Amino acid sequence: MTLFNILMIAVACLLGVGLYGLLITRNLIKIVVVLQLLVKSVVLAFVLAGKVSGHPGIGESVAATVIVADTIVAVVALALAVQVRIRFGTLDIPKISSLRG
Amino acid sequence: MNIPMFTLLVGIPLVSSPVVYLFGRLTTRAQVLTRQGWIVRFLALLAVAATWFPFVNLWLEFQAGGRRMFFNIESIWLQMDGISFLLAAMVLTLGTLAILFSGRYMAGDFGEEKYYAMLLAMIGLMIGLGCANDLFNLWVWFEAMAVSSYLLVAFYREQPGSLEAGMKYVVQSAVGSALALLGVALVLAQTGTLDMDQIRLMVGTMELNQVGLLAAGALFFIGFGVKVAMVPLHTWLPDAHSQAPSGISAMLSGVVIEAGLVAMLRALSTLTGYSLSWGWLLLAFGALNMLYGNLLALQQTQVKRMLAFSSLSHIGYILMGLGIALVSGQPAGAQGASFHLFTHMLMKGLAFLAVGAVMYALFHEQGIHRPLVAHDLNGISTRYPWVALSLSIALLALGGLPPLAGFMSKWQIFVAGFQSGDGWLMGFVVFAAVNSVISLAYYAPLVNRMYRRVTARSVKKGSASISWTLQLPLLLMALAVVVLGLFPSLMNWLTEPAGAALMSIFK
C-alpha cells in the first residue's frame, strides 16, 4: 500500500460520503458540513493530481486557493442558514419549502 | 502611472464595489434619519459607465490587430477573444441599464449600498470570467461570480421565499462547482498543466487515459450545467429568478446563466481532441430544455416565474445553435447562438425590468411585498401605457414574432440548421420551431390582458404614474429590440468574432 493508493482511496471515500450525505441530510447546517466534505475531497484530488502529473507545485497552490474560495461559500451558506432559522424557526428542509412548480 | 486597459476593464467594477459600500455606510452613519442613497446610486452608475471606456478602447485594438489578445495581471495571463467581447458587451449593457433602473426601484430599501456593491462585483467578475485562459482561473472567476449572485438572490432577507430560493441556489450551485472542480483535477492529473491551449494540444496529440478524459468532460457538463440550468439540473432557477429583486432577476436571466454557458464551453473545448460528439449532447439538452421550459411556463400564474421558465427554453435555443455549429462544423450556428445570447439578454432583461416597474407601482410604493400574478396585468395599458408597450414588445419578441429581435436570432439558428443539410439537424430545427409556436401560447395572453381586459382592482389601487427613471431603461431596450429586429446585421460586429472564436476553440 503506497501513499498514492491511500490518497486515492481517501479521495474516493470522501467523495462518496459527501454525495451520500447530500442525499440523506435534511438539516441546513449539516448540509453545509457535507458540502465541505465534498469539496475537501476535491482539494485532496488536486494534491494527488499534482503529484501524479509531476507538477506538485500547481496542485498544491490550487488546493490552497480552493480552501479559501470554499470557506467563503460556507460562510455565505451559514449566514443564510442563520436567517432561515430566524424567519422560519427551523432548519429542517422539508418544513421550509413553500415555492412550488 | 500607466495602467493597461485590460486591468481597468476588470478593475473598475471590482475596485468600485467596496468603495460604493464604504460610501454607503459612512453617509448612513452620519445622518441616521436621512439616508443619502443618491451618493451610492450615483457612484454605482458612474463606475459602470466608466467601465465602457476601457471596453471601447480594447475593442478598437481588437478590431485593428490580430484575432486574440493576451494580457497579464502579475503572473496570471488572460485572453480576450470574440467570446470575451460578447460576454463583456452583454454584461455592461444590461448592467448599466439594471443599475439605472434600480436607482428608483431599490431606493430606501434596507442595505441599498450592499446591493450596488455586490452588483458591481458581479459585473466585474463576469467580464473576467469571459477572459480566463486557464481552467482553474476560469473556476475561480465562476465561483466568485456565483458567491456574489447568492447574496443578491437572497437580498430580501426578511422574505421567507427569497431566503428559501437563496438556500436552494447556494446548495445546488456549490455541488455543481465542486463537481466541475473535480473535472479540472482530472484534467490536471492527465496533462500536468491548466493552460487551456496546452491542454487542447495535448489531448489532440498525446495518448491519454480515455476514461479519465470522459469523466472530466462529464463533470464539466454536469458541474457547469447547474449554472446553465440544463433541464435535470435547473430546479434552483425558477425560485431564484422569481424571488430576487427585479434588477437582479434581469441580470441572472440575461447574463449570469449565459456566463455559466461560456464557462462550460471553454472547459469542454479543451477536450475536443478526445471527442467531437459534445455537439449532439448540446442538441439533446437544448431540445429537452425547450420542451420542458415551455410546458412548465404554460402552467405558471406568477409572471416572474413564467419568465424564469421561459429562460429555460431560450437557453435551449442557444444550446441548439451551438450544437448545430459543432455537429456541422459551420460557424453560422455559432454566430446565430451568439446573436440569440445578445437578443435574449435584451428581451428577457426588458421583460423582467418592465414587470419590476409594474410591481413597483402596484406593490412596493404601497409597502406591499407579494408576487405579481397574471391577473394583476389586466388593463395596465390604460394607466401605464409605456410600460405596457415595452412589456408587450419584450413578450412578443421572446415568442419570436417577426420583425422583432427574437425572431431574427432564432431565424439565424434555424437557417444554420437547414443549411447543414443534415436530416437530424433539420429535425431538431423543426422541433425548435414548433416550440417557438408553443411559447406564444403563454406570451400572447399576457399582451391580451394588458390591452383588452377590464382594469384589475390591484391596478386601480396602484400609484398614478411610473417615474421616468424607471421607464427610461425600458424604452431604450424596447427600441433596441425593435431596431435589431429590423436591422439584425447591426450586431454582426459582435456576433461574427464570437462565432469564429467558438469555432476556433472547438477545432
Coordinates of C-alpha atoms in Angstrom, one line a residue:
Chain A
M1 CA 0.0 0.0 0.0
T2 CA 1.8 3.1 -1.2
L3 CA 1.0 6.7 -0.2
F4 CA -0.5 7.2 -3.6
N5 CA -3.1 4.4 -3.1
I6 CA -4.0 5.6 0.3
L7 CA -4.7 9.1 -1.0
M8 CA -6.7 7.7 -3.9
I9 CA -8.9 5.7 -1.6
A10 CA -9.3 8.8 0.7
V11 CA -10.5 10.9 -2.2
A12 CA -13.0 8.3 -3.3
C13 CA -14.3 7.8 0.2
L14 CA -14.7 11.5 0.9
L15 CA -16.4 12.0 -2.4
G16 CA -18.8 9.0 -1.7
V17 CA -19.5 10.3 1.9
G18 CA -20.2 13.8 0.5
L19 CA -22.6 12.7 -2.2
Y20 CA -24.4 10.2 0.0
G21 CA -24.6 12.8 2.7
L22 CA -26.2 15.2 0.3
L23 CA -28.9 12.7 -0.5
I24 CA -29.9 11.9 3.1
T25 CA -29.2 15.1 5.0
R26 CA -32.2 17.4 5.8
N27 CA -30.7 19.9 8.3
L28 CA -29.2 23.0 6.7
I29 CA -26.2 23.2 9.0
K30 CA -25.4 19.5 8.2
I31 CA -25.7 20.2 4.5
V32 CA -23.1 22.9 4.8
V33 CA -20.8 20.4 6.6
V34 CA -21.5 17.8 3.9
L35 CA -20.6 20.3 1.2
Q36 CA -17.3 20.9 2.9
L37 CA -16.6 17.2 2.9
L38 CA -17.3 17.1 -0.8
V39 CA -15.0 20.0 -1.6
K40 CA -12.3 18.7 0.7
S41 CA -12.2 15.5 -1.4
V42 CA -11.6 17.7 -4.5
V43 CA -8.8 19.5 -2.6
L44 CA -7.2 16.2 -1.9
A45 CA -7.7 15.2 -5.5
F46 CA -5.8 18.3 -6.6
V47 CA -2.8 17.5 -4.4
L48 CA -2.9 14.0 -5.9
A49 CA -3.2 15.2 -9.4
G50 CA -0.2 17.5 -9.0
K51 CA 1.8 14.5 -7.7
V52 CA 0.7 12.2 -10.5
S53 CA 1.4 14.6 -13.3
G54 CA 4.8 15.6 -11.9
H55 CA 3.9 19.2 -11.1
P56 CA 3.2 19.2 -7.4
G57 CA 3.5 22.9 -7.1
I58 CA 0.4 23.5 -9.3
G59 CA -1.7 21.0 -7.4
E60 CA -0.8 22.4 -4.0
S61 CA -1.2 26.1 -4.9
V62 CA -4.6 25.3 -6.4
A63 CA -5.6 23.3 -3.3
A64 CA -4.8 26.3 -1.1
T65 CA -6.8 28.6 -3.3
V66 CA -9.8 26.3 -3.3
I67 CA -9.8 26.1 0.5
V68 CA -10.1 29.9 0.6
A69 CA -12.9 30.1 -2.0
D70 CA -14.8 27.2 -0.4
T71 CA -14.7 28.9 3.0
I72 CA -16.4 31.9 1.6
V73 CA -19.2 29.7 0.2
A74 CA -19.5 28.1 3.6
V75 CA -19.8 31.5 5.3
V76 CA -22.5 32.6 2.9
A77 CA -24.4 29.4 3.3
L78 CA -24.2 29.6 7.1
A79 CA -25.3 33.2 7.1
L80 CA -28.3 32.2 5.1
A81 CA -29.0 29.3 7.5
V82 CA -29.0 31.8 10.4
Q83 CA -31.5 33.9 8.6
V84 CA -33.6 30.8 7.8
R85 CA -33.6 29.8 11.5
I86 CA -34.7 33.3 12.5
R87 CA -37.5 33.6 10.0
F88 CA -38.8 30.0 9.8
G89 CA -37.8 28.9 13.3
T90 CA -36.5 25.6 11.9
L91 CA -33.5 24.3 9.9
D92 CA -35.4 21.3 8.6
I93 CA -35.6 21.5 4.8
P94 CA -39.0 19.8 4.2
K95 CA -40.6 22.3 6.6
I96 CA -39.3 25.4 4.8
S97 CA -40.3 24.7 1.3
S98 CA -43.1 26.9 0.1
L99 CA -42.1 27.6 -3.5
R100 CA -43.6 25.2 -6.0
G101 CA -43.8 24.5 -9.7
Chain B
M1 CA 1.3 55.7 -13.9
N2 CA 0.3 53.7 -16.9
I3 CA -2.4 51.1 -16.2
P4 CA -3.2 48.7 -19.0
M5 CA -6.7 48.9 -20.5
F6 CA -7.5 45.4 -19.6
T7 CA -6.7 45.9 -15.9
L8 CA -9.1 48.8 -16.0
L9 CA -11.9 46.8 -17.7
V10 CA -12.0 44.2 -14.8
G11 CA -10.6 46.6 -12.2
I12 CA -13.0 49.5 -12.3
P13 CA -16.1 47.5 -11.3
L14 CA -14.2 45.4 -8.8
V15 CA -12.4 48.3 -7.0
S16 CA -15.5 50.5 -7.0
S17 CA -17.5 47.7 -5.3
P18 CA -16.0 48.2 -1.8
V19 CA -15.8 52.0 -2.4
V20 CA -19.5 52.2 -3.1
Y21 CA -20.2 50.1 0.0
L22 CA -18.0 52.2 2.2
F23 CA -19.6 55.5 1.0
G24 CA -23.0 54.0 1.6
R25 CA -22.1 53.0 5.1
L26 CA -20.4 56.3 6.0
T27 CA -23.2 58.5 4.7
T28 CA -25.8 56.4 6.5
R29 CA -23.9 56.6 9.8
A30 CA -23.5 60.4 9.6
Q31 CA -27.2 61.1 9.2
V32 CA -29.2 58.2 10.6
L33 CA -32.6 59.6 9.7
T34 CA -32.0 61.0 6.2
R35 CA -30.2 58.3 4.2
Q36 CA -28.0 59.8 1.4
G37 CA -28.9 57.0 -1.0
W38 CA -28.3 59.1 -4.1
I39 CA -24.5 59.1 -3.5
V40 CA -24.4 55.3 -3.7
R41 CA -26.6 55.2 -6.8
F42 CA -24.6 57.9 -8.5
L43 CA -21.3 56.2 -7.7
A44 CA -22.5 52.8 -8.9
L45 CA -23.8 54.3 -12.2
L46 CA -20.5 56.3 -12.6
A47 CA -18.4 53.1 -12.1
V48 CA -20.4 51.1 -14.6
A49 CA -20.3 53.9 -17.1
A50 CA -16.6 54.4 -16.7
T51 CA -16.1 50.7 -17.5
W52 CA -17.3 51.3 -21.0
F53 CA -14.2 53.4 -21.7
P54 CA -11.7 50.5 -21.5
F55 CA -14.1 48.3 -23.2
V56 CA -14.4 50.5 -26.3
N57 CA -10.6 51.0 -26.3
L58 CA -9.9 47.3 -26.2
W59 CA -12.5 46.7 -28.9
L60 CA -10.8 49.2 -31.2
E61 CA -7.4 47.4 -30.5
F62 CA -9.0 44.0 -31.1
Q63 CA -10.5 45.1 -34.4
A64 CA -7.3 46.7 -35.7
G65 CA -5.0 43.9 -34.6
G66 CA -4.9 40.1 -34.6
R67 CA -7.7 37.9 -33.5
R68 CA -6.8 37.2 -29.9
M69 CA -5.2 39.4 -27.3
F70 CA -3.3 38.3 -24.2
F71 CA -2.9 40.3 -21.0
N72 CA -1.4 39.7 -17.7
I73 CA -2.3 40.8 -14.2
E74 CA 1.0 40.0 -12.4
S75 CA 1.6 36.3 -13.3
I76 CA -1.9 35.5 -14.3
W77 CA -2.5 35.5 -18.0
L78 CA -5.9 36.3 -19.5
Q79 CA -7.1 36.4 -23.1
M80 CA -9.6 38.5 -25.0
D81 CA -11.3 36.8 -28.0
G82 CA -14.7 37.2 -29.6
I83 CA -16.4 35.3 -26.8
S84 CA -14.9 37.6 -24.1
F85 CA -16.1 40.6 -26.0
L86 CA -19.6 39.2 -26.5
L87 CA -19.9 38.5 -22.8
A88 CA -18.4 41.8 -21.7
A89 CA -20.7 43.7 -24.0
M90 CA -23.8 41.9 -22.7
V91 CA -22.8 42.3 -19.1
L92 CA -22.0 46.0 -19.5
T93 CA -25.2 46.8 -21.4
L94 CA -27.5 45.1 -19.0
G95 CA -25.5 46.1 -16.0
T96 CA -25.8 49.8 -16.9
L97 CA -29.5 49.6 -17.5
A98 CA -30.1 47.5 -14.4
I99 CA -28.3 50.0 -12.2
L100 CA -30.2 52.8 -13.8
F101 CA -33.4 51.0 -13.2
S102 CA -32.5 50.0 -9.6
G103 CA -31.9 53.7 -8.7
R104 CA -35.6 54.2 -8.1
Y105 CA -36.7 50.6 -7.7
M106 CA -34.3 49.9 -4.7
A107 CA -34.5 53.4 -3.3
G108 CA -34.7 53.3 0.5
D109 CA -34.5 49.5 0.8
F110 CA -32.5 48.2 3.7
G111 CA -28.9 47.6 2.7
E112 CA -29.1 49.5 -0.6
E113 CA -25.3 50.0 -0.6
K114 CA -24.7 46.3 -0.3
Y115 CA -26.9 45.7 -3.3
Y116 CA -24.9 48.0 -5.6
A117 CA -21.6 46.8 -4.2
M118 CA -22.5 43.1 -5.0
L119 CA -23.9 44.1 -8.4
L120 CA -20.7 45.9 -9.4
A121 CA -18.6 43.0 -8.2
M122 CA -20.7 40.6 -10.2
I123 CA -20.3 42.7 -13.3
G124 CA -16.5 42.8 -13.0
L125 CA -16.3 39.1 -12.2
M126 CA -18.4 38.1 -15.2
I127 CA -16.2 40.2 -17.5
G128 CA -13.2 38.4 -16.1
L129 CA -14.8 35.0 -16.5
G130 CA -15.1 35.5 -20.2
C131 CA -11.3 36.3 -20.4
A132 CA -10.0 33.3 -18.4
N133 CA -7.2 31.5 -20.1
D134 CA -6.6 28.6 -17.7
L135 CA -9.0 26.1 -16.3
F136 CA -8.5 26.9 -12.6
N137 CA -8.6 30.6 -13.3
L138 CA -11.9 30.0 -15.0
W139 CA -13.3 28.2 -12.0
V140 CA -12.2 31.0 -9.6
W141 CA -14.0 33.7 -11.6
F142 CA -17.0 31.4 -11.8
E143 CA -17.1 30.7 -8.1
A144 CA -16.6 34.3 -7.2
M145 CA -19.4 35.4 -9.5
A146 CA -21.6 32.7 -8.0
V147 CA -21.0 33.9 -4.5
S148 CA -22.0 37.5 -5.4
S149 CA -25.2 36.2 -7.0
Y150 CA -26.1 34.1 -4.0
L151 CA -26.2 37.2 -1.9
L152 CA -28.2 39.1 -4.4
V153 CA -30.8 36.4 -4.8
A154 CA -31.4 36.3 -1.0
F155 CA -31.3 40.1 -0.8
Y156 CA -34.8 40.5 0.7
R157 CA -33.8 38.5 3.7
E158 CA -37.0 39.3 5.6
Q159 CA -38.9 37.5 2.9
P160 CA -39.2 33.7 3.5
G161 CA -39.5 33.0 -0.2
S162 CA -36.3 34.7 -1.1
L163 CA -34.4 33.0 1.7
E164 CA -35.6 29.7 0.6
A165 CA -34.7 30.4 -3.0
G166 CA -31.2 31.6 -1.9
M167 CA -30.6 28.5 0.1
K168 CA -31.6 26.2 -2.8
Y169 CA -29.4 28.2 -5.1
V170 CA -26.3 28.0 -2.8
V171 CA -26.5 24.3 -2.2
Q172 CA -27.1 23.2 -5.8
S173 CA -24.6 25.6 -7.2
A174 CA -22.0 24.7 -4.7
V175 CA -22.3 21.0 -5.5
G176 CA -22.1 21.9 -9.2
S177 CA -18.9 23.9 -8.8
A178 CA -17.3 21.1 -6.6
L179 CA -18.0 18.6 -9.4
A180 CA -16.6 20.9 -12.1
L181 CA -13.5 21.4 -10.0
L182 CA -13.1 17.6 -9.7
G183 CA -13.1 17.6 -13.5
V184 CA -10.3 20.2 -13.5
A185 CA -8.4 18.0 -11.1
L186 CA -8.8 15.0 -13.5
V187 CA -7.5 17.0 -16.4
L188 CA -4.6 18.3 -14.4
A189 CA -3.7 14.7 -13.4
Q190 CA -3.6 13.7 -17.1
T191 CA -1.8 16.6 -18.6
G192 CA 0.1 18.3 -15.9
T193 CA -1.0 21.8 -16.9
L194 CA -4.0 24.1 -16.5
D195 CA -3.4 26.3 -19.6
M196 CA -6.4 25.7 -21.9
D197 CA -4.4 25.9 -25.2
Q198 CA -1.8 23.5 -24.0
I199 CA -4.4 21.0 -22.8
R200 CA -6.2 21.2 -26.1
L201 CA -2.9 20.5 -27.9
M202 CA -2.0 17.6 -25.6
V203 CA -5.5 16.0 -25.7
G204 CA -5.3 16.1 -29.5
T205 CA -1.9 14.7 -29.9
M206 CA -0.9 12.5 -26.9
E207 CA -2.1 9.1 -25.8
L208 CA -4.0 9.9 -22.6
N209 CA -6.3 7.9 -20.3
Q210 CA -9.6 7.9 -22.2
V211 CA -11.7 7.1 -19.2
G212 CA -10.2 10.0 -17.3
L213 CA -11.0 12.4 -20.1
L214 CA -14.5 11.2 -20.5
A215 CA -15.1 11.5 -16.8
A216 CA -13.7 15.1 -16.9
G217 CA -16.0 16.0 -19.7
A218 CA -19.0 14.6 -18.0
L219 CA -18.1 16.5 -14.8
F220 CA -17.7 19.8 -16.7
F221 CA -21.0 19.2 -18.3
I222 CA -22.8 18.5 -15.1
G223 CA -20.9 20.9 -12.9
F224 CA -21.2 24.0 -15.1
G225 CA -24.6 22.7 -16.3
V226 CA -26.1 23.5 -12.9
K227 CA -25.4 27.2 -13.6
V228 CA -26.6 27.0 -17.2
A229 CA -29.8 25.4 -15.9
M230 CA -29.8 22.4 -18.2
V231 CA -33.0 20.6 -17.5
P232 CA -32.5 18.0 -14.8
L233 CA -30.2 20.5 -13.1
H234 CA -32.5 23.5 -13.3
T235 CA -34.6 23.3 -10.1
W236 CA -32.9 26.4 -8.5
L237 CA -33.7 28.7 -11.4
P238 CA -37.4 29.4 -11.2
D239 CA -37.2 30.1 -7.5
A240 CA -34.1 32.3 -7.7
H241 CA -35.2 34.3 -10.7
S242 CA -38.7 34.9 -9.3
Q243 CA -37.6 35.8 -5.7
A244 CA -34.7 38.1 -6.5
P245 CA -35.1 41.9 -6.8
S246 CA -36.2 42.7 -10.4
G247 CA -32.9 44.2 -11.5
I248 CA -31.2 41.1 -10.3
S249 CA -33.7 38.8 -12.0
A250 CA -32.9 40.6 -15.2
M251 CA -29.1 40.2 -14.6
L252 CA -29.5 36.5 -13.6
S253 CA -31.6 35.6 -16.6
G254 CA -29.9 37.9 -19.1
V255 CA -26.2 37.3 -18.3
V256 CA -25.4 35.0 -15.4
I257 CA -26.7 31.8 -16.8
E258 CA -25.0 32.8 -20.1
A259 CA -21.8 33.4 -18.2
G260 CA -22.2 29.8 -16.9
L261 CA -22.6 28.7 -20.5
V262 CA -19.4 30.4 -21.5
A263 CA -17.6 28.7 -18.7
M264 CA -18.9 25.3 -19.7
L265 CA -18.0 25.9 -23.4
R266 CA -14.5 27.0 -22.5
A267 CA -13.9 24.0 -20.3
L268 CA -15.4 21.5 -22.7
S269 CA -13.5 23.0 -25.6
T270 CA -10.2 21.7 -24.1
L271 CA -11.4 18.2 -24.6
T272 CA -12.4 18.4 -28.3
G273 CA -9.4 16.3 -29.3
Y274 CA -10.9 13.4 -27.3
S275 CA -14.3 13.5 -28.9
L276 CA -16.4 15.7 -31.2
S277 CA -19.8 14.3 -30.0
W278 CA -20.3 17.2 -27.5
G279 CA -22.4 18.8 -30.2
W280 CA -25.0 16.1 -30.1
L281 CA -25.2 16.3 -26.3
L282 CA -25.8 20.0 -26.6
L283 CA -28.5 19.4 -29.1
A284 CA -30.2 16.8 -26.9
F285 CA -30.2 19.0 -23.8
G286 CA -31.3 22.0 -25.9
A287 CA -34.3 20.1 -27.1
L288 CA -35.1 18.9 -23.6
N289 CA -34.8 22.4 -22.2
M290 CA -37.1 23.9 -24.8
L291 CA -39.9 21.5 -24.3
Y292 CA -39.7 21.3 -20.5
G293 CA -39.3 25.1 -20.1
N294 CA -42.3 25.8 -22.4
L295 CA -44.6 23.2 -20.8
L296 CA -43.9 24.4 -17.3
A297 CA -44.2 28.1 -18.3
L298 CA -47.7 27.3 -19.6
Q299 CA -48.8 26.4 -16.1
Q300 CA -47.5 29.4 -14.2
T301 CA -49.7 32.1 -12.8
Q302 CA -46.9 34.3 -11.4
V303 CA -45.4 36.4 -14.2
K304 CA -41.8 36.4 -13.0
R305 CA -41.9 32.6 -12.5
M306 CA -43.3 32.2 -16.1
L307 CA -40.4 34.4 -17.4
A308 CA -37.9 32.2 -15.4
F309 CA -39.2 29.1 -17.1
S310 CA -39.1 30.8 -20.5
S311 CA -35.4 31.4 -19.8
L312 CA -35.0 27.6 -19.7
S313 CA -36.5 27.3 -23.2
H314 CA -34.3 30.1 -24.5
I315 CA -31.2 28.5 -23.2
G316 CA -32.5 25.5 -25.2
Y317 CA -32.3 27.6 -28.5
I318 CA -28.8 28.8 -27.6
L319 CA -27.6 25.2 -26.9
M320 CA -29.2 24.1 -30.1
G321 CA -27.4 26.8 -32.1
L322 CA -24.1 25.8 -30.6
G323 CA -24.9 22.1 -31.2
I324 CA -25.6 22.7 -34.8
A325 CA -22.3 24.6 -35.2
L326 CA -20.3 21.8 -33.5
V327 CA -22.0 19.0 -35.5
S328 CA -21.9 20.6 -38.9
G329 CA -18.6 22.4 -38.4
Q330 CA -20.1 25.6 -39.9
P331 CA -19.8 28.9 -38.0
A332 CA -23.3 30.0 -38.9
G333 CA -24.9 28.2 -36.0
A334 CA -22.4 29.6 -33.5
Q335 CA -23.0 33.1 -34.8
G336 CA -26.7 32.6 -34.5
A337 CA -26.3 31.3 -31.0
S338 CA -24.2 34.4 -30.1
F339 CA -26.8 36.7 -31.6
H340 CA -29.5 34.9 -29.6
L341 CA -27.4 35.3 -26.5
F342 CA -27.4 39.0 -27.1
T343 CA -31.0 39.4 -28.1
H344 CA -32.2 37.2 -25.2
M345 CA -30.3 39.4 -22.8
L346 CA -32.2 42.4 -24.2
M347 CA -35.6 40.8 -24.4
K348 CA -35.5 39.0 -21.0
G349 CA -33.8 41.9 -19.3
L350 CA -36.6 44.2 -20.7
A351 CA -39.3 41.8 -19.6
F352 CA -38.0 41.4 -16.1
L353 CA -37.4 45.2 -15.7
A354 CA -40.9 46.0 -17.1
V355 CA -42.5 43.5 -14.7
G356 CA -40.4 45.1 -11.9
A357 CA -41.7 48.6 -12.9
V358 CA -45.3 47.3 -12.6
M359 CA -44.6 45.6 -9.3
Y360 CA -43.0 48.9 -8.0
A361 CA -46.1 50.9 -8.9
L362 CA -48.7 48.4 -7.7
F363 CA -47.0 47.0 -4.6
H364 CA -43.7 48.4 -3.5
E365 CA -44.8 52.0 -3.3
Q366 CA -47.7 50.9 -1.1
G367 CA -45.2 48.9 1.0
I368 CA -46.7 45.5 0.0
H369 CA -44.5 42.6 -0.8
R370 CA -46.2 40.0 -3.0
P371 CA -45.6 38.3 -6.3
L372 CA -47.2 39.7 -9.5
V373 CA -49.7 37.3 -10.9
A374 CA -51.0 37.4 -14.4
H375 CA -54.3 38.8 -13.2
D376 CA -52.6 42.0 -11.9
L377 CA -51.6 42.8 -15.5
N378 CA -55.3 43.3 -16.6
G379 CA -55.7 46.6 -18.2
I380 CA -52.4 48.2 -17.2
S381 CA -52.1 49.8 -20.6
T382 CA -54.7 52.4 -19.5
R383 CA -52.6 53.5 -16.5
Y384 CA -49.0 52.8 -17.6
P385 CA -49.1 52.9 -21.4
W386 CA -45.3 53.0 -21.9
V387 CA -44.6 50.1 -19.5
A388 CA -47.3 48.1 -21.1
L389 CA -45.9 48.8 -24.6
S390 CA -42.4 47.8 -23.7
L391 CA -43.5 44.7 -21.9
S392 CA -45.6 43.7 -24.9
I393 CA -42.6 44.2 -27.2
A394 CA -40.5 42.1 -24.9
L395 CA -43.0 39.3 -24.7
L396 CA -43.8 39.2 -28.4
A397 CA -40.0 39.2 -29.2
L398 CA -39.5 36.4 -26.8
G399 CA -42.2 34.5 -28.6
G400 CA -40.4 35.0 -31.8
L401 CA -42.8 37.3 -33.7
P402 CA -41.3 39.0 -36.8
P403 CA -40.0 41.6 -37.2
L404 CA -38.6 41.7 -33.6
A405 CA -35.1 40.8 -32.5
G406 CA -36.1 37.4 -31.0
F407 CA -37.4 36.3 -34.4
M408 CA -34.2 37.3 -36.2
S409 CA -31.9 35.5 -33.8
K410 CA -34.0 32.3 -33.8
W411 CA -34.1 32.5 -37.6
Q412 CA -30.3 32.6 -37.9
I413 CA -30.1 29.4 -35.8
F414 CA -32.8 27.7 -37.9
V415 CA -31.2 28.7 -41.2
A416 CA -27.9 27.4 -39.9
G417 CA -29.6 24.1 -39.2
F418 CA -31.2 23.8 -42.6
Q419 CA -28.0 24.9 -44.5
S420 CA -26.1 22.0 -42.9
G421 CA -28.2 19.6 -45.0
D422 CA -28.2 17.0 -42.2
G423 CA -31.5 15.3 -41.7
W424 CA -31.2 15.1 -37.9
L425 CA -30.3 18.7 -37.6
M426 CA -33.3 19.7 -39.7
G427 CA -35.4 17.6 -37.4
F428 CA -34.1 19.5 -34.4
V429 CA -34.8 22.8 -36.1
V430 CA -38.4 21.8 -36.9
F431 CA -38.8 20.8 -33.2
A432 CA -37.5 24.2 -32.1
A433 CA -39.9 26.0 -34.5
V434 CA -42.8 24.0 -33.0
N435 CA -41.6 25.0 -29.6
S436 CA -41.4 28.6 -30.6
V437 CA -45.1 28.5 -31.5
I438 CA -46.0 26.7 -28.2
S439 CA -44.3 29.6 -26.4
L440 CA -46.6 32.1 -27.9
A441 CA -49.4 30.4 -26.0
Y442 CA -48.2 31.9 -22.8
Y443 CA -46.7 35.2 -24.0
A444 CA -49.7 36.3 -26.1
P445 CA -52.4 36.0 -23.4
L446 CA -50.4 38.5 -21.2
V447 CA -50.4 41.0 -24.0
N448 CA -54.1 40.4 -24.4
R449 CA -54.6 41.0 -20.6
M450 CA -52.7 44.3 -20.7
Y451 CA -54.7 45.8 -23.6
R452 CA -58.1 44.2 -23.8
R453 CA -59.2 43.3 -20.3
V454 CA -61.0 45.4 -17.7
T455 CA -58.6 47.1 -15.4
A456 CA -57.9 44.9 -12.3
R457 CA -58.7 46.2 -8.8
S458 CA -55.0 45.9 -7.8
V459 CA -54.1 48.1 -10.8
K460 CA -56.6 50.8 -9.8
K461 CA -55.0 50.9 -6.3
G462 CA -51.5 51.4 -7.7
S463 CA -49.7 54.7 -7.9
A464 CA -50.9 57.1 -10.6
S465 CA -47.8 57.1 -12.7
I466 CA -44.4 55.5 -13.0
S467 CA -41.3 57.6 -12.6
W468 CA -39.3 58.3 -15.8
T469 CA -36.1 56.9 -14.2
L470 CA -37.9 53.5 -14.2
Q471 CA -39.3 53.9 -17.7
L472 CA -36.1 55.2 -19.5
P473 CA -34.2 51.9 -19.4
L474 CA -37.4 50.1 -20.6
L475 CA -37.9 52.4 -23.5
L476 CA -34.2 52.2 -24.5
M477 CA -34.3 48.4 -24.5
A478 CA -37.6 48.2 -26.3
L479 CA -36.2 50.5 -29.0
A480 CA -33.1 48.2 -29.3
V481 CA -35.3 45.1 -29.6
V482 CA -37.3 46.7 -32.5
V483 CA -34.2 48.1 -34.2
L484 CA -32.3 44.8 -34.0
G485 CA -35.3 43.1 -35.4
L486 CA -35.4 45.4 -38.5
F487 CA -31.6 45.5 -38.9
P488 CA -30.1 42.3 -37.5
S489 CA -26.8 42.9 -39.2
L490 CA -26.2 45.8 -36.8
M491 CA -24.8 43.2 -34.3
N492 CA -22.5 41.4 -36.8
W493 CA -19.5 43.3 -35.4
L494 CA -20.0 41.4 -32.1
T495 CA -21.5 38.1 -33.1
E496 CA -19.2 37.3 -36.1
P497 CA -16.0 37.3 -34.0
A498 CA -17.8 35.4 -31.2
G499 CA -18.9 32.7 -33.6
A500 CA -15.5 32.5 -35.2
A501 CA -13.9 32.3 -31.7
L502 CA -16.3 29.5 -30.7
M503 CA -15.4 27.5 -33.9
S504 CA -11.7 28.0 -33.3
I505 CA -11.7 26.7 -29.8
F506 CA -13.7 23.7 -30.8
K507 CA -11.5 22.7 -33.6

